[in-house]
mmCIF file of C-alpha atoms in Angstrom:
data_model
loop_
_atom_site.group_PDB
_atom_site.id
_atom_site.type_symbol
_atom_site.label_atom_id
_atom_site.label_comp_id
_atom_site.label_asym_id
_atom_site.label_seq_id
_atom_site.Cartn_x
_atom_site.Cartn_y
_atom_site.Cartn_z
ATOM 1 C CA MET A 20 -21.087 2.014 31.508
ATOM 2 C CA ILE A 21 -18.313 2.336 28.872
ATOM 3 C CA LYS A 22 -19.591 1.490 25.431
ATOM 4 C CA LEU A 23 -17.857 -1.252 23.699
ATOM 5 C CA GLU A 24 -16.773 0.947 20.839
ATOM 6 C CA ASN A 25 -15.159 3.314 23.039
ATOM 7 C CA LEU A 26 -13.564 0.548 25.014
ATOM 8 C CA LYS A 27 -11.818 -0.895 21.723
ATOM 9 C CA LYS A 28 -10.638 2.528 21.149
ATOM 10 C CA SER A 29 -8.659 2.606 24.363
ATOM 11 C CA LYS A 30 -5.189 1.754 25.130
ATOM 12 C CA LEU A 31 -6.310 -0.330 28.079
ATOM 13 C CA PHE A 32 -8.283 -2.674 25.682
ATOM 14 C CA TRP A 33 -5.247 -3.162 23.583
ATOM 15 C CA TYR A 34 -3.049 -3.735 26.916
ATOM 16 C CA PHE A 35 -5.192 -6.718 28.078
ATOM 17 C CA LYS A 36 -5.487 -8.093 24.514
ATOM 18 C CA LYS A 37 -1.641 -8.152 24.555
ATOM 19 C CA LYS A 38 -1.237 -9.472 28.109
ATOM 20 C CA PHE A 39 -3.666 -12.306 27.947
ATOM 21 C CA LYS A 40 -2.690 -13.157 24.243
ATOM 22 C CA ILE A 41 -6.153 -12.399 22.825
ATOM 23 C CA LYS A 42 -6.030 -12.603 19.137
ATOM 24 C CA SER A 43 -8.474 -11.695 16.241
ATOM 25 C CA PRO A 44 -8.947 -14.878 14.014
ATOM 26 C CA ASN A 45 -6.704 -14.603 10.885
ATOM 27 C CA LYS A 46 -9.291 -14.722 8.013
ATOM 28 C CA ILE A 47 -7.093 -14.171 4.939
ATOM 29 C CA LEU A 48 -4.120 -16.597 4.189
ATOM 30 C CA PHE A 49 -1.209 -15.651 1.971
ATOM 31 C CA GLU A 50 0.339 -17.670 -0.813
ATOM 32 C CA GLN A 51 3.346 -19.633 0.366
ATOM 33 C CA SER A 52 6.283 -18.136 -1.540
ATOM 34 C CA ASN A 53 9.956 -16.679 -1.449
ATOM 35 C CA PHE A 54 8.491 -13.744 -3.161
ATOM 36 C CA ASN A 55 7.785 -10.382 -1.664
ATOM 37 C CA ARG A 56 7.388 -6.639 -2.604
ATOM 38 C CA ILE A 57 11.038 -6.329 -3.209
ATOM 39 C CA SER A 58 10.900 -9.117 -6.059
ATOM 40 C CA PHE A 59 8.189 -7.255 -7.805
ATOM 41 C CA ILE A 60 9.827 -3.641 -7.671
ATOM 42 C CA HIS A 61 12.877 -5.036 -9.227
ATOM 43 C CA ARG A 62 10.918 -7.090 -11.897
ATOM 44 C CA ALA A 63 9.328 -3.682 -12.733
ATOM 45 C CA LEU A 64 12.593 -1.904 -12.768
ATOM 46 C CA ARG A 65 13.890 -4.560 -15.306
ATOM 47 C CA LYS A 66 11.650 -3.087 -17.865
ATOM 48 C CA PHE A 67 13.515 0.277 -18.044
ATOM 49 C CA PRO A 68 17.139 1.377 -19.024
ATOM 50 C CA LYS A 69 19.275 1.269 -15.778
ATOM 51 C CA ASP A 70 20.870 4.511 -16.980
ATOM 52 C CA THR A 71 17.824 6.581 -17.345
ATOM 53 C CA ALA A 72 15.035 4.749 -14.966
ATOM 54 C CA LYS A 73 13.631 6.847 -12.279
ATOM 55 C CA TYR A 74 12.392 5.384 -8.845
ATOM 56 C CA LEU A 75 10.246 6.877 -6.170
ATOM 57 C CA GLU A 76 9.688 5.279 -2.994
ATOM 58 C CA ILE A 77 7.118 6.906 -0.541
ATOM 59 C CA GLY A 78 7.620 5.949 3.080
ATOM 60 C CA VAL A 79 11.129 4.595 3.453
ATOM 61 C CA PHE A 80 11.550 3.849 7.180
ATOM 62 C CA GLN A 81 14.654 1.841 7.567
ATOM 63 C CA ASN A 82 15.744 1.541 3.914
ATOM 64 C CA ALA A 83 14.853 -2.114 3.742
ATOM 65 C CA VAL A 84 13.457 -1.508 0.027
ATOM 66 C CA PHE A 85 15.467 1.621 -0.825
ATOM 67 C CA ASP A 86 18.923 0.004 -0.328
ATOM 68 C CA THR A 87 18.194 -2.534 -2.591
ATOM 69 C CA ILE A 88 17.743 -0.428 -5.616
ATOM 70 C CA TYR A 89 20.289 -0.518 -7.995
ATOM 71 C CA LEU A 90 20.091 2.734 -9.566
ATOM 72 C CA SER A 91 22.488 5.744 -9.150
ATOM 73 C CA GLU A 92 21.475 8.180 -6.187
ATOM 74 C CA LYS A 93 20.368 10.848 -8.883
ATOM 75 C CA ASN A 94 17.765 8.526 -10.321
ATOM 76 C CA LYS A 95 16.100 7.195 -7.045
ATOM 77 C CA TYR A 96 14.159 9.177 -4.652
ATOM 78 C CA GLY A 97 13.158 8.052 -1.108
ATOM 79 C CA VAL A 98 10.665 10.487 0.655
ATOM 80 C CA ASP A 99 10.112 10.036 4.278
ATOM 81 C CA PRO A 100 9.411 12.890 6.922
ATOM 82 C CA SER A 101 11.361 11.011 9.637
ATOM 83 C CA THR A 102 13.846 8.386 8.758
ATOM 84 C CA GLY A 103 15.470 6.654 5.513
ATOM 85 C CA GLY A 104 15.521 7.711 2.060
ATOM 86 C CA ASN A 105 17.342 10.740 0.655
ATOM 87 C CA ILE A 106 14.380 13.254 0.828
ATOM 88 C CA ARG A 107 13.048 14.596 4.149
ATOM 89 C CA MET A 108 9.741 15.727 3.604
ATOM 90 C CA THR A 109 6.056 14.452 3.703
ATOM 91 C CA SER A 110 4.807 13.091 0.517
ATOM 92 C CA ASP A 111 2.438 15.875 0.172
ATOM 93 C CA GLU A 112 5.235 18.702 0.401
ATOM 94 C CA PHE A 113 7.291 16.398 -2.081
ATOM 95 C CA PHE A 114 4.567 16.324 -4.728
ATOM 96 C CA LEU A 115 3.839 20.131 -4.520
ATOM 97 C CA ASN A 116 6.774 20.897 -5.917
ATOM 98 C CA ASN A 117 8.007 18.024 -7.747
ATOM 99 C CA LYS A 118 8.356 18.022 -11.745
ATOM 100 C CA THR A 119 9.972 14.619 -12.126
ATOM 101 C CA PHE A 120 8.283 11.785 -13.800
ATOM 102 C CA PHE A 121 8.867 8.325 -12.870
ATOM 103 C CA ASP A 122 9.068 4.687 -14.323
ATOM 104 C CA VAL A 123 8.518 2.912 -11.041
ATOM 105 C CA ILE A 124 6.857 4.295 -7.795
ATOM 106 C CA PHE A 125 6.535 2.193 -4.597
ATOM 107 C CA ILE A 126 3.829 3.483 -2.141
ATOM 108 C CA ASP A 127 4.455 2.420 1.541
ATOM 109 C CA GLY A 128 3.861 5.520 3.440
ATOM 110 C CA LEU A 129 1.140 6.316 6.284
ATOM 111 C CA HIS A 130 -1.335 3.299 6.389
ATOM 112 C CA HIS A 131 -4.321 5.609 6.656
ATOM 113 C CA TYR A 132 -6.651 5.528 3.917
ATOM 114 C CA GLU A 133 -6.951 8.949 3.087
ATOM 115 C CA GLN A 134 -3.140 9.658 2.932
ATOM 116 C CA CYS A 135 -2.633 6.608 0.696
ATOM 117 C CA GLN A 136 -5.269 7.648 -1.376
ATOM 118 C CA LYS A 137 -3.645 11.271 -1.948
ATOM 119 C CA ASP A 138 -0.155 9.523 -2.444
ATOM 120 C CA CYS A 139 -1.754 7.188 -5.243
ATOM 121 C CA ILE A 140 -3.488 9.872 -6.938
ATOM 122 C CA ASN A 141 -0.318 12.255 -7.039
ATOM 123 C CA SER A 142 1.783 9.111 -7.921
ATOM 124 C CA LEU A 143 -0.339 8.708 -11.001
ATOM 125 C CA LYS A 144 0.058 12.132 -11.902
ATOM 126 C CA PHE A 145 3.927 11.927 -11.930
ATOM 127 C CA LEU A 146 3.855 8.281 -13.488
ATOM 128 C CA LYS A 147 5.331 7.961 -17.215
ATOM 129 C CA SER A 148 2.768 6.512 -19.552
ATOM 130 C CA ASP A 149 4.528 3.156 -19.507
ATOM 131 C CA GLY A 150 5.397 3.110 -15.959
ATOM 132 C CA ILE A 151 4.413 0.930 -12.788
ATOM 133 C CA ILE A 152 3.074 1.829 -9.255
ATOM 134 C CA LEU A 153 3.501 -0.647 -6.467
ATOM 135 C CA LEU A 154 1.507 -0.427 -3.303
ATOM 136 C CA HIS A 155 2.082 -2.441 0.196
ATOM 137 C CA ASP A 156 -0.279 -3.613 2.901
ATOM 138 C CA LEU A 157 -3.398 -3.771 0.900
ATOM 139 C CA LEU A 158 -4.681 -7.080 2.305
ATOM 140 C CA PRO A 159 -4.938 -7.010 6.436
ATOM 141 C CA GLN A 160 -5.334 -10.477 7.712
ATOM 142 C CA ASN A 161 -7.618 -9.522 10.648
ATOM 143 C CA ALA A 162 -9.284 -6.451 12.462
ATOM 144 C CA ASP A 163 -6.055 -5.917 14.586
ATOM 145 C CA GLU A 164 -3.665 -5.401 11.689
ATOM 146 C CA GLU A 165 -6.350 -3.113 9.951
ATOM 147 C CA TYR A 166 -7.150 -0.934 13.254
ATOM 148 C CA VAL A 167 -6.519 2.710 12.865
ATOM 149 C CA PRO A 168 -4.494 4.251 14.701
ATOM 150 C CA GLN A 169 -1.950 1.675 15.015
ATOM 151 C CA MET A 170 -2.460 -0.459 18.073
ATOM 152 C CA ASN A 171 -0.862 -3.715 16.583
ATOM 153 C CA LYS A 172 3.020 -4.448 15.611
ATOM 154 C CA THR A 173 1.767 -5.932 12.573
ATOM 155 C CA TRP A 174 -0.266 -3.258 10.915
ATOM 156 C CA THR A 175 -1.615 -2.532 7.397
ATOM 157 C CA GLY A 176 -4.006 0.112 8.436
ATOM 158 C CA ASP A 177 -7.057 0.586 6.134
ATOM 159 C CA VAL A 178 -5.407 1.146 2.978
ATOM 160 C CA TRP A 179 -7.193 -1.757 1.806
ATOM 161 C CA LYS A 180 -10.059 1.107 0.722
ATOM 162 C CA VAL A 181 -7.490 2.547 -1.888
ATOM 163 C CA ALA A 182 -7.369 -1.054 -3.605
ATOM 164 C CA VAL A 183 -11.260 -1.245 -3.689
ATOM 165 C CA GLU A 184 -11.270 2.190 -5.336
ATOM 166 C CA LEU A 185 -8.519 1.197 -7.999
ATOM 167 C CA SER A 186 -10.377 -1.886 -8.940
ATOM 168 C CA VAL A 187 -13.594 0.035 -9.853
ATOM 169 C CA SER A 188 -11.677 3.024 -11.326
ATOM 170 C CA LYS A 189 -11.580 3.609 -15.217
ATOM 171 C CA ASN A 190 -8.625 3.012 -17.409
ATOM 172 C CA LEU A 191 -6.540 1.636 -14.753
ATOM 173 C CA ASP A 192 -5.146 -1.925 -14.755
ATOM 174 C CA PHE A 193 -4.791 -3.362 -11.214
ATOM 175 C CA ARG A 194 -4.175 -6.385 -9.587
ATOM 176 C CA VAL A 195 -3.297 -7.325 -5.999
ATOM 177 C CA VAL A 196 -0.581 -10.121 -5.358
ATOM 178 C CA ASN A 197 -1.717 -12.578 -2.467
ATOM 179 C CA ILE A 198 1.592 -12.141 -0.618
ATOM 180 C CA ASP A 199 3.733 -9.976 1.885
ATOM 181 C CA HIS A 200 0.453 -8.260 3.225
ATOM 182 C CA GLY A 201 -0.889 -7.590 -0.255
ATOM 183 C CA VAL A 202 1.082 -6.018 -2.854
ATOM 184 C CA GLY A 203 -0.800 -3.836 -5.494
ATOM 185 C CA ILE A 204 0.311 -3.436 -8.931
ATOM 186 C CA LEU A 205 -0.772 -0.556 -11.160
ATOM 187 C CA LYS A 206 -0.729 0.698 -14.603
ATOM 188 C CA LYS A 207 -2.398 3.779 -15.937
ATOM 189 C CA ASN A 208 -4.035 4.043 -19.367
ATOM 190 C CA LYS A 209 -5.083 7.185 -21.368
ATOM 191 C CA LYS A 210 -7.976 9.282 -19.977
ATOM 192 C CA TYR A 211 -7.763 7.221 -16.507
ATOM 193 C CA GLU A 212 -10.100 8.138 -13.867
ATOM 194 C CA TYR A 213 -9.437 7.495 -10.054
ATOM 195 C CA LYS A 214 -12.902 6.813 -8.555
ATOM 196 C CA VAL A 215 -13.353 7.974 -4.863
ATOM 197 C CA LEU A 216 -15.839 5.959 -2.763
ATOM 198 C CA ASN A 217 -16.775 8.080 0.085
ATOM 199 C CA GLU A 218 -18.842 5.290 1.672
ATOM 200 C CA LEU A 219 -15.637 3.551 2.601
ATOM 201 C CA ARG A 220 -14.383 6.205 5.142
ATOM 202 C CA THR A 221 -16.360 4.679 7.795
ATOM 203 C CA LYS A 222 -16.033 0.896 7.024
ATOM 204 C CA ARG A 223 -13.722 -1.460 9.025
ATOM 205 C CA PHE A 224 -12.271 -4.983 8.419
ATOM 206 C CA ASN A 225 -15.390 -6.980 8.732
ATOM 207 C CA THR A 226 -17.197 -5.270 5.912
ATOM 208 C CA PHE A 227 -13.772 -5.599 4.015
ATOM 209 C CA PHE A 228 -13.547 -9.347 4.382
ATOM 210 C CA GLU A 229 -17.397 -9.977 3.838
ATOM 211 C CA THR A 230 -18.179 -7.376 1.005
ATOM 212 C CA TYR A 231 -14.941 -6.340 -0.632
ATOM 213 C CA TYR A 232 -12.237 -8.977 -0.444
ATOM 214 C CA GLU A 233 -13.593 -11.655 -3.039
ATOM 215 C CA LYS A 234 -14.219 -8.755 -5.515
ATOM 216 C CA LEU A 235 -10.509 -7.454 -5.626
ATOM 217 C CA PRO A 236 -8.539 -8.737 -8.597
ATOM 218 C CA ILE A 237 -6.186 -10.840 -6.572
ATOM 219 C CA ILE A 238 -3.561 -13.187 -8.386
ATOM 220 C CA SER A 239 -0.607 -15.247 -7.628
ATOM 221 C CA SER A 240 3.175 -14.256 -7.629
ATOM 222 C CA SER A 241 3.513 -15.887 -11.107
ATOM 223 C CA GLU A 242 0.698 -14.245 -12.486
ATOM 224 C CA ALA A 243 2.179 -11.047 -11.100
ATOM 225 C CA MET A 244 5.396 -11.415 -12.736
ATOM 226 C CA ARG A 245 3.398 -11.865 -16.083
ATOM 227 C CA PHE A 246 1.600 -8.811 -15.653
ATOM 228 C CA ILE A 247 4.581 -6.719 -14.710
ATOM 229 C CA ASP A 248 6.150 -7.892 -17.903
ATOM 230 C CA SER A 249 3.093 -7.311 -20.180
#
């Protein structure tokens, strides 16, 4: 007999879910607004002089965000191992040799907890003291969107775990905007400490929804704009 857990990991299971339109119930509803991640990135960039501001984007894909950034090519860095951007390598490779510090960093790379965690920790090292980091896909609406590896078209992966860690870390100002699959906004203070919670590694969507979701610093779009400006 096939165990249920093994069945859920099989492609056959996901094939039948799609064929018979079996969907996990949505449990998280987003704010209805015209704002999205691009709105907050541009708001953050407004804080810095256009001629000198440095922008880094991790995970560029089809340039949906990158092409909207108004900075000159020498001041915007788009890192992706496959498509888009202007730097063709993994984020790990980029950070290994990087010496540039950035005003605004947008993290939207591989939606695996461990990789997003590394991208966030590395980004903090190369963020200017008054800089801002934005992270995408921190609020999965259901178990299908959260499942790793990707089996669903809309996919946040389990990077919500990074949001939980940021919310309990020391000297880091962090918020999650309840829009566009969850947009994180992060500022660092002196002597910050990123807190790794190893117990999160095996947790899944139900634990996120029942235990961690209500504890996250979730805010509206208008509150996010004020937080960026402050």
